[in-house]
Each structure stands twice: as structure tokens, then as C-alpha cells.
Amino acid sequence: MEDHKIVQRNLALQREWYGEPLGDRVRRLVVAFNVSQAQLADVLGISAPMLSQVMSGRRAKIGNPSVLARMIMLERKVLTPDVATGAPEALQRALDDVRESKPTVSRDSLPVNGDESVAYPVLRRIADRTELQQAADMLSDDFPAIAELFRRAIRAANR
């Protein structure tokens, strides 16, 4: 297969697997954190050449789930007020936090069938909308995925 066809296939796979080409996601992080690709690679725990290959579509995927988890952590940190201001110390603190993190991906951290909506009735049975919203607000900084699950349970109850 010709190089450009391989790249196009890999970019299509990235859109399917990651929602968009990884090059777009990485470029946003480089700009948001005002770092080089090599510096970002170091934070993510991947070699700079490997990051370049993924960005260009010469490779389709990030093989190490911890690297992907760190990328998602950085994407979420961009949305926090202190990082969003662009303050250099906040940017560096966020980068250091992610670099030092040891994210794990296990069978317990992934839904079995991908349908989290089965949890909504259980959550609503143990807590009313107000309690779920309060819990989501309290958890949003440290546990954003759980907070969002609570918010989706609230929205599902409103339908």
C-alpha cells in the first residue's frame, strides 16, 4: 500500500477510535500548554518520534493506554479555570501533575457493554436529583467522569 494511502487509512482509524485525528488533539495541547511536541511527548510518557508518527498518521494508534489516559487528563486540565487563564505556573503545575501520574486502565475502569445508562435508575433510586447534582458539583474537579455520570443520570430522569 502506498504511503499516502496508509496515512489516510490511519487517519480514518483515528477518527473512528479517538473521535478525530490525534494530530489535531496533540496540536491543541501544544498550543494550550505552550510547549514543544518533544516536551509534550515527555509529559505523556511517549517518545517524540512516536508522537510525531501518530500525529502524522504514519501510525494509527497509541499502543500504551496510560499515554492515552495522560492525554485525556491534559485535555481536561485545559478546561480548568487556572489553566484556562494561561498563567505559566498553572500550566507547569498541570504538566507536572500529568507527567507524575500513574494512570491505569483495567477491566474495572471500562464499562462491560458500553451502556452506562443501566446505572441511571440505580443512582436515582439512592439519591434524588438535588443530591446527584450536589455530588456531581463536589466531585467534578477530582473525579470528572463520575460527576458527568451523575449529571447524565439527572438528564435522563428529566426526559
PDB file of C-alpha atoms in Angstrom:
ATOM      1  CA  MET A   1       0.000   0.000   0.000  1.00  0.00           C
ATOM      2  CA  GLU A   2       1.332   3.445  -0.878  1.00  0.00           C
ATOM      3  CA  ASP A   3       2.410   5.772   1.930  1.00  0.00           C
ATOM      4  CA  HIS A   4      -0.341   8.332   1.418  1.00  0.00           C
ATOM      5  CA  LYS A   5      -2.982   5.582   1.371  1.00  0.00           C
ATOM      6  CA  ILE A   6      -1.606   4.186   4.634  1.00  0.00           C
ATOM      7  CA  VAL A   7      -1.695   7.638   6.205  1.00  0.00           C
ATOM      8  CA  GLN A   8      -5.266   8.221   5.020  1.00  0.00           C
ATOM      9  CA  ARG A   9      -6.347   4.832   6.367  1.00  0.00           C
ATOM     10  CA  ASN A  10      -4.644   5.539   9.709  1.00  0.00           C
ATOM     11  CA  LEU A  11      -6.259   8.974   9.984  1.00  0.00           C
ATOM     12  CA  ALA A  12      -9.655   7.399   9.273  1.00  0.00           C
ATOM     13  CA  LEU A  13      -8.992   4.825  12.002  1.00  0.00           C
ATOM     14  CA  GLN A  14      -8.005   7.612  14.417  1.00  0.00           C
ATOM     15  CA  ARG A  15     -11.296   9.399  13.689  1.00  0.00           C
ATOM     16  CA  GLU A  16     -13.144   6.166  14.436  1.00  0.00           C
ATOM     17  CA  TRP A  17     -11.177   5.281  17.574  1.00  0.00           C
ATOM     18  CA  TYR A  18     -10.439   8.700  19.066  1.00  0.00           C
ATOM     19  CA  GLY A  19     -13.140  10.962  17.599  1.00  0.00           C
ATOM     20  CA  GLU A  20     -10.687  12.932  15.443  1.00  0.00           C
ATOM     21  CA  PRO A  21      -7.128  12.654  14.159  1.00  0.00           C
ATOM     22  CA  LEU A  22      -4.647  12.565  17.019  1.00  0.00           C
ATOM     23  CA  GLY A  23      -2.576  15.268  15.324  1.00  0.00           C
ATOM     24  CA  ASP A  24      -5.444  17.733  15.885  1.00  0.00           C
ATOM     25  CA  ARG A  25      -5.725  16.805  19.549  1.00  0.00           C
ATOM     26  CA  VAL A  26      -1.983  16.993  20.144  1.00  0.00           C
ATOM     27  CA  ARG A  27      -1.640  20.349  18.351  1.00  0.00           C
ATOM     28  CA  ARG A  28      -4.331  21.831  20.601  1.00  0.00           C
ATOM     29  CA  LEU A  29      -2.394  20.648  23.667  1.00  0.00           C
ATOM     30  CA  VAL A  30       0.892  22.053  22.322  1.00  0.00           C
ATOM     31  CA  VAL A  31      -0.783  25.438  21.868  1.00  0.00           C
ATOM     32  CA  ALA A  32      -2.763  25.356  25.127  1.00  0.00           C
ATOM     33  CA  PHE A  33       0.274  24.487  27.243  1.00  0.00           C
ATOM     34  CA  ASN A  34       2.778  26.473  25.164  1.00  0.00           C
ATOM     35  CA  VAL A  35       5.161  23.514  24.845  1.00  0.00           C
ATOM     36  CA  SER A  36       7.012  21.782  22.034  1.00  0.00           C
ATOM     37  CA  GLN A  37       5.938  18.396  20.721  1.00  0.00           C
ATOM     38  CA  ALA A  38       9.018  16.894  22.374  1.00  0.00           C
ATOM     39  CA  GLN A  39       8.074  18.418  25.739  1.00  0.00           C
ATOM     40  CA  LEU A  40       4.519  17.149  25.367  1.00  0.00           C
ATOM     41  CA  ALA A  41       5.811  13.692  24.461  1.00  0.00           C
ATOM     42  CA  ASP A  42       7.839  13.686  27.674  1.00  0.00           C
ATOM     43  CA  VAL A  43       4.755  14.606  29.733  1.00  0.00           C
ATOM     44  CA  LEU A  44       2.686  11.910  28.031  1.00  0.00           C
ATOM     45  CA  GLY A  45       5.370   9.250  28.505  1.00  0.00           C
ATOM     46  CA  ILE A  46       5.942   8.555  24.812  1.00  0.00           C
ATOM     47  CA  SER A  47       8.988   9.168  22.638  1.00  0.00           C
ATOM     48  CA  ALA A  48       8.989  12.290  20.486  1.00  0.00           C
ATOM     49  CA  PRO A  49       9.397  10.258  17.251  1.00  0.00           C
ATOM     50  CA  MET A  50       6.469   8.018  18.201  1.00  0.00           C
ATOM     51  CA  LEU A  51       4.287  11.072  18.927  1.00  0.00           C
ATOM     52  CA  SER A  52       5.286  12.537  15.577  1.00  0.00           C
ATOM     53  CA  GLN A  53       4.347   9.310  13.788  1.00  0.00           C
ATOM     54  CA  VAL A  54       0.944   9.206  15.481  1.00  0.00           C
ATOM     55  CA  MET A  55       0.323  12.880  14.697  1.00  0.00           C
ATOM     56  CA  SER A  56       1.209  12.492  11.031  1.00  0.00           C
ATOM     57  CA  GLY A  57      -0.842   9.332  10.589  1.00  0.00           C
ATOM     58  CA  ARG A  58       2.162   7.102   9.915  1.00  0.00           C
ATOM     59  CA  ARG A  59       0.935   5.172  12.958  1.00  0.00           C
ATOM     60  CA  ALA A  60      -2.750   4.674  13.667  1.00  0.00           C
ATOM     61  CA  LYS A  61      -2.849   4.252  17.409  1.00  0.00           C
ATOM     62  CA  ILE A  62      -1.243   4.928  20.716  1.00  0.00           C
ATOM     63  CA  GLY A  63      -0.447   1.448  21.958  1.00  0.00           C
ATOM     64  CA  ASN A  64       0.046   2.323  25.616  1.00  0.00           C
ATOM     65  CA  PRO A  65      -3.278   3.058  27.350  1.00  0.00           C
ATOM     66  CA  SER A  66      -1.504   5.121  30.033  1.00  0.00           C
ATOM     67  CA  VAL A  67      -0.276   7.542  27.357  1.00  0.00           C
ATOM     68  CA  LEU A  68      -3.815   7.999  26.079  1.00  0.00           C
ATOM     69  CA  ALA A  69      -5.039   8.454  29.659  1.00  0.00           C
ATOM     70  CA  ARG A  70      -2.463  11.206  30.212  1.00  0.00           C
ATOM     71  CA  MET A  71      -3.540  12.927  27.002  1.00  0.00           C
ATOM     72  CA  ILE A  72      -7.137  12.916  28.195  1.00  0.00           C
ATOM     73  CA  MET A  73      -6.008  14.230  31.588  1.00  0.00           C
ATOM     74  CA  LEU A  74      -4.297  17.160  29.865  1.00  0.00           C
ATOM     75  CA  GLU A  75      -7.352  17.831  27.710  1.00  0.00           C
ATOM     76  CA  ARG A  76      -9.468  18.021  30.841  1.00  0.00           C
ATOM     77  CA  LYS A  77      -6.967  20.258  32.638  1.00  0.00           C
ATOM     78  CA  VAL A  78      -7.210  22.779  29.770  1.00  0.00           C
ATOM     79  CA  LEU A  79     -10.809  23.320  30.880  1.00  0.00           C
ATOM     80  CA  THR A  80      -9.928  24.183  34.482  1.00  0.00           C
ATOM     81  CA  PRO A  81     -10.057  27.889  35.330  1.00  0.00           C
ATOM     82  CA  ASP A  82      -6.418  28.276  36.410  1.00  0.00           C
ATOM     83  CA  VAL A  83      -5.034  26.551  33.309  1.00  0.00           C
ATOM     84  CA  ALA A  84      -7.503  28.325  31.013  1.00  0.00           C
ATOM     85  CA  THR A  85      -6.057  31.676  32.101  1.00  0.00           C
ATOM     86  CA  GLY A  86      -2.717  30.643  30.600  1.00  0.00           C
ATOM     87  CA  ALA A  87      -0.800  31.500  33.764  1.00  0.00           C
ATOM     88  CA  PRO A  88       2.638  29.916  33.296  1.00  0.00           C
ATOM     89  CA  GLU A  89       2.746  28.493  36.824  1.00  0.00           C
ATOM     90  CA  ALA A  90      -0.694  26.882  36.382  1.00  0.00           C
ATOM     91  CA  LEU A  91       0.339  25.405  33.035  1.00  0.00           C
ATOM     92  CA  GLN A  92       3.548  23.987  34.515  1.00  0.00           C
ATOM     93  CA  ARG A  93       1.718  22.594  37.550  1.00  0.00           C
ATOM     94  CA  ALA A  94      -0.780  20.823  35.277  1.00  0.00           C
ATOM     95  CA  LEU A  95       2.016  19.403  33.115  1.00  0.00           C
ATOM     96  CA  ASP A  96       3.907  18.202  36.181  1.00  0.00           C
ATOM     97  CA  ASP A  97       0.771  16.596  37.653  1.00  0.00           C
ATOM     98  CA  VAL A  98       0.147  14.650  34.471  1.00  0.00           C
ATOM     99  CA  ARG A  99       3.812  13.692  33.982  1.00  0.00           C
ATOM    100  CA  GLU A 100       3.949  12.284  37.522  1.00  0.00           C
ATOM    101  CA  SER A 101       0.608  10.487  37.260  1.00  0.00           C
ATOM    102  CA  LYS A 102       0.440   6.737  37.006  1.00  0.00           C
ATOM    103  CA  PRO A 103      -2.898   6.180  35.265  1.00  0.00           C
ATOM    104  CA  THR A 104      -4.121   2.642  34.867  1.00  0.00           C
ATOM    105  CA  VAL A 105      -6.714   1.179  32.595  1.00  0.00           C
ATOM    106  CA  SER A 106      -8.274  -2.015  33.784  1.00  0.00           C
ATOM    107  CA  ARG A 107     -11.374  -4.029  33.173  1.00  0.00           C
ATOM    108  CA  ASP A 108     -12.919  -2.353  36.212  1.00  0.00           C
ATOM    109  CA  SER A 109     -12.480   1.117  34.714  1.00  0.00           C
ATOM    110  CA  LEU A 110     -14.292   0.292  31.470  1.00  0.00           C
ATOM    111  CA  PRO A 111     -17.997  -0.441  31.043  1.00  0.00           C
ATOM    112  CA  VAL A 112     -18.702  -4.060  30.212  1.00  0.00           C
ATOM    113  CA  ASN A 113     -21.183  -3.374  27.461  1.00  0.00           C
ATOM    114  CA  GLY A 114     -20.615   0.326  26.899  1.00  0.00           C
ATOM    115  CA  ASP A 115     -24.126   1.206  28.111  1.00  0.00           C
ATOM    116  CA  GLU A 116     -23.784   3.197  31.300  1.00  0.00           C
ATOM    117  CA  SER A 117     -27.486   4.072  31.211  1.00  0.00           C
ATOM    118  CA  VAL A 118     -28.134   0.920  33.235  1.00  0.00           C
ATOM    119  CA  ALA A 119     -26.638   2.818  36.189  1.00  0.00           C
ATOM    120  CA  TYR A 120     -29.093   5.738  35.946  1.00  0.00           C
ATOM    121  CA  PRO A 121     -32.070   4.035  37.647  1.00  0.00           C
ATOM    122  CA  VAL A 122     -29.818   2.760  40.428  1.00  0.00           C
ATOM    123  CA  LEU A 123     -28.389   6.231  41.040  1.00  0.00           C
ATOM    124  CA  ARG A 124     -31.850   7.800  41.050  1.00  0.00           C
ATOM    125  CA  ARG A 125     -33.071   5.157  43.474  1.00  0.00           C
ATOM    126  CA  ILE A 126     -30.380   6.014  46.028  1.00  0.00           C
ATOM    127  CA  ALA A 127     -30.343   9.800  45.528  1.00  0.00           C
ATOM    128  CA  ASP A 128     -32.759  12.423  44.251  1.00  0.00           C
ATOM    129  CA  ARG A 129     -31.872  14.974  41.544  1.00  0.00           C
ATOM    130  CA  THR A 130     -30.670  17.560  44.039  1.00  0.00           C
ATOM    131  CA  GLU A 131     -28.364  15.098  45.790  1.00  0.00           C
ATOM    132  CA  LEU A 132     -26.975  13.873  42.473  1.00  0.00           C
ATOM    133  CA  GLN A 133     -26.296  17.463  41.385  1.00  0.00           C
ATOM    134  CA  GLN A 134     -24.594  18.283  44.688  1.00  0.00           C
ATOM    135  CA  ALA A 135     -22.472  15.146  44.427  1.00  0.00           C
ATOM    136  CA  ALA A 136     -21.547  15.991  40.821  1.00  0.00           C
ATOM    137  CA  ASP A 137     -20.521  19.500  41.851  1.00  0.00           C
ATOM    138  CA  MET A 138     -18.369  18.155  44.692  1.00  0.00           C
ATOM    139  CA  LEU A 139     -16.693  15.506  42.517  1.00  0.00           C
ATOM    140  CA  SER A 140     -16.197  17.483  39.315  1.00  0.00           C
ATOM    141  CA  ASP A 141     -12.624  18.627  39.992  1.00  0.00           C
ATOM    142  CA  ASP A 142     -11.143  15.350  41.186  1.00  0.00           C
ATOM    143  CA  PHE A 143     -13.478  12.813  39.570  1.00  0.00           C
ATOM    144  CA  PRO A 144     -14.926  14.408  36.416  1.00  0.00           C
ATOM    145  CA  ALA A 145     -16.080  11.138  34.861  1.00  0.00           C
ATOM    146  CA  ILE A 146     -18.154  10.228  37.922  1.00  0.00           C
ATOM    147  CA  ALA A 147     -19.555  13.755  38.111  1.00  0.00           C
ATOM    148  CA  GLU A 148     -20.596  13.541  34.457  1.00  0.00           C
ATOM    149  CA  LEU A 149     -22.234  10.154  35.059  1.00  0.00           C
ATOM    150  CA  PHE A 150     -24.332  11.748  37.817  1.00  0.00           C
ATOM    151  CA  ARG A 151     -25.290  14.633  35.502  1.00  0.00           C
ATOM    152  CA  ARG A 152     -26.333  12.228  32.747  1.00  0.00           C
ATOM    153  CA  ALA A 153     -28.470  10.347  35.273  1.00  0.00           C
ATOM    154  CA  ILE A 154     -30.182  13.637  36.142  1.00  0.00           C
ATOM    155  CA  ARG A 155     -30.766  14.488  32.473  1.00  0.00           C
ATOM    156  CA  ALA A 156     -32.140  11.002  31.784  1.00  0.00           C
ATOM    157  CA  ALA A 157     -34.625  11.458  34.630  1.00  0.00           C
ATOM    158  CA  ASN A 158     -35.823  14.713  33.046  1.00  0.00           C
ATOM    159  CA  ARG A 159     -36.784  13.015  29.762  1.00  0.00           C
TER     160      ARG A 159
END
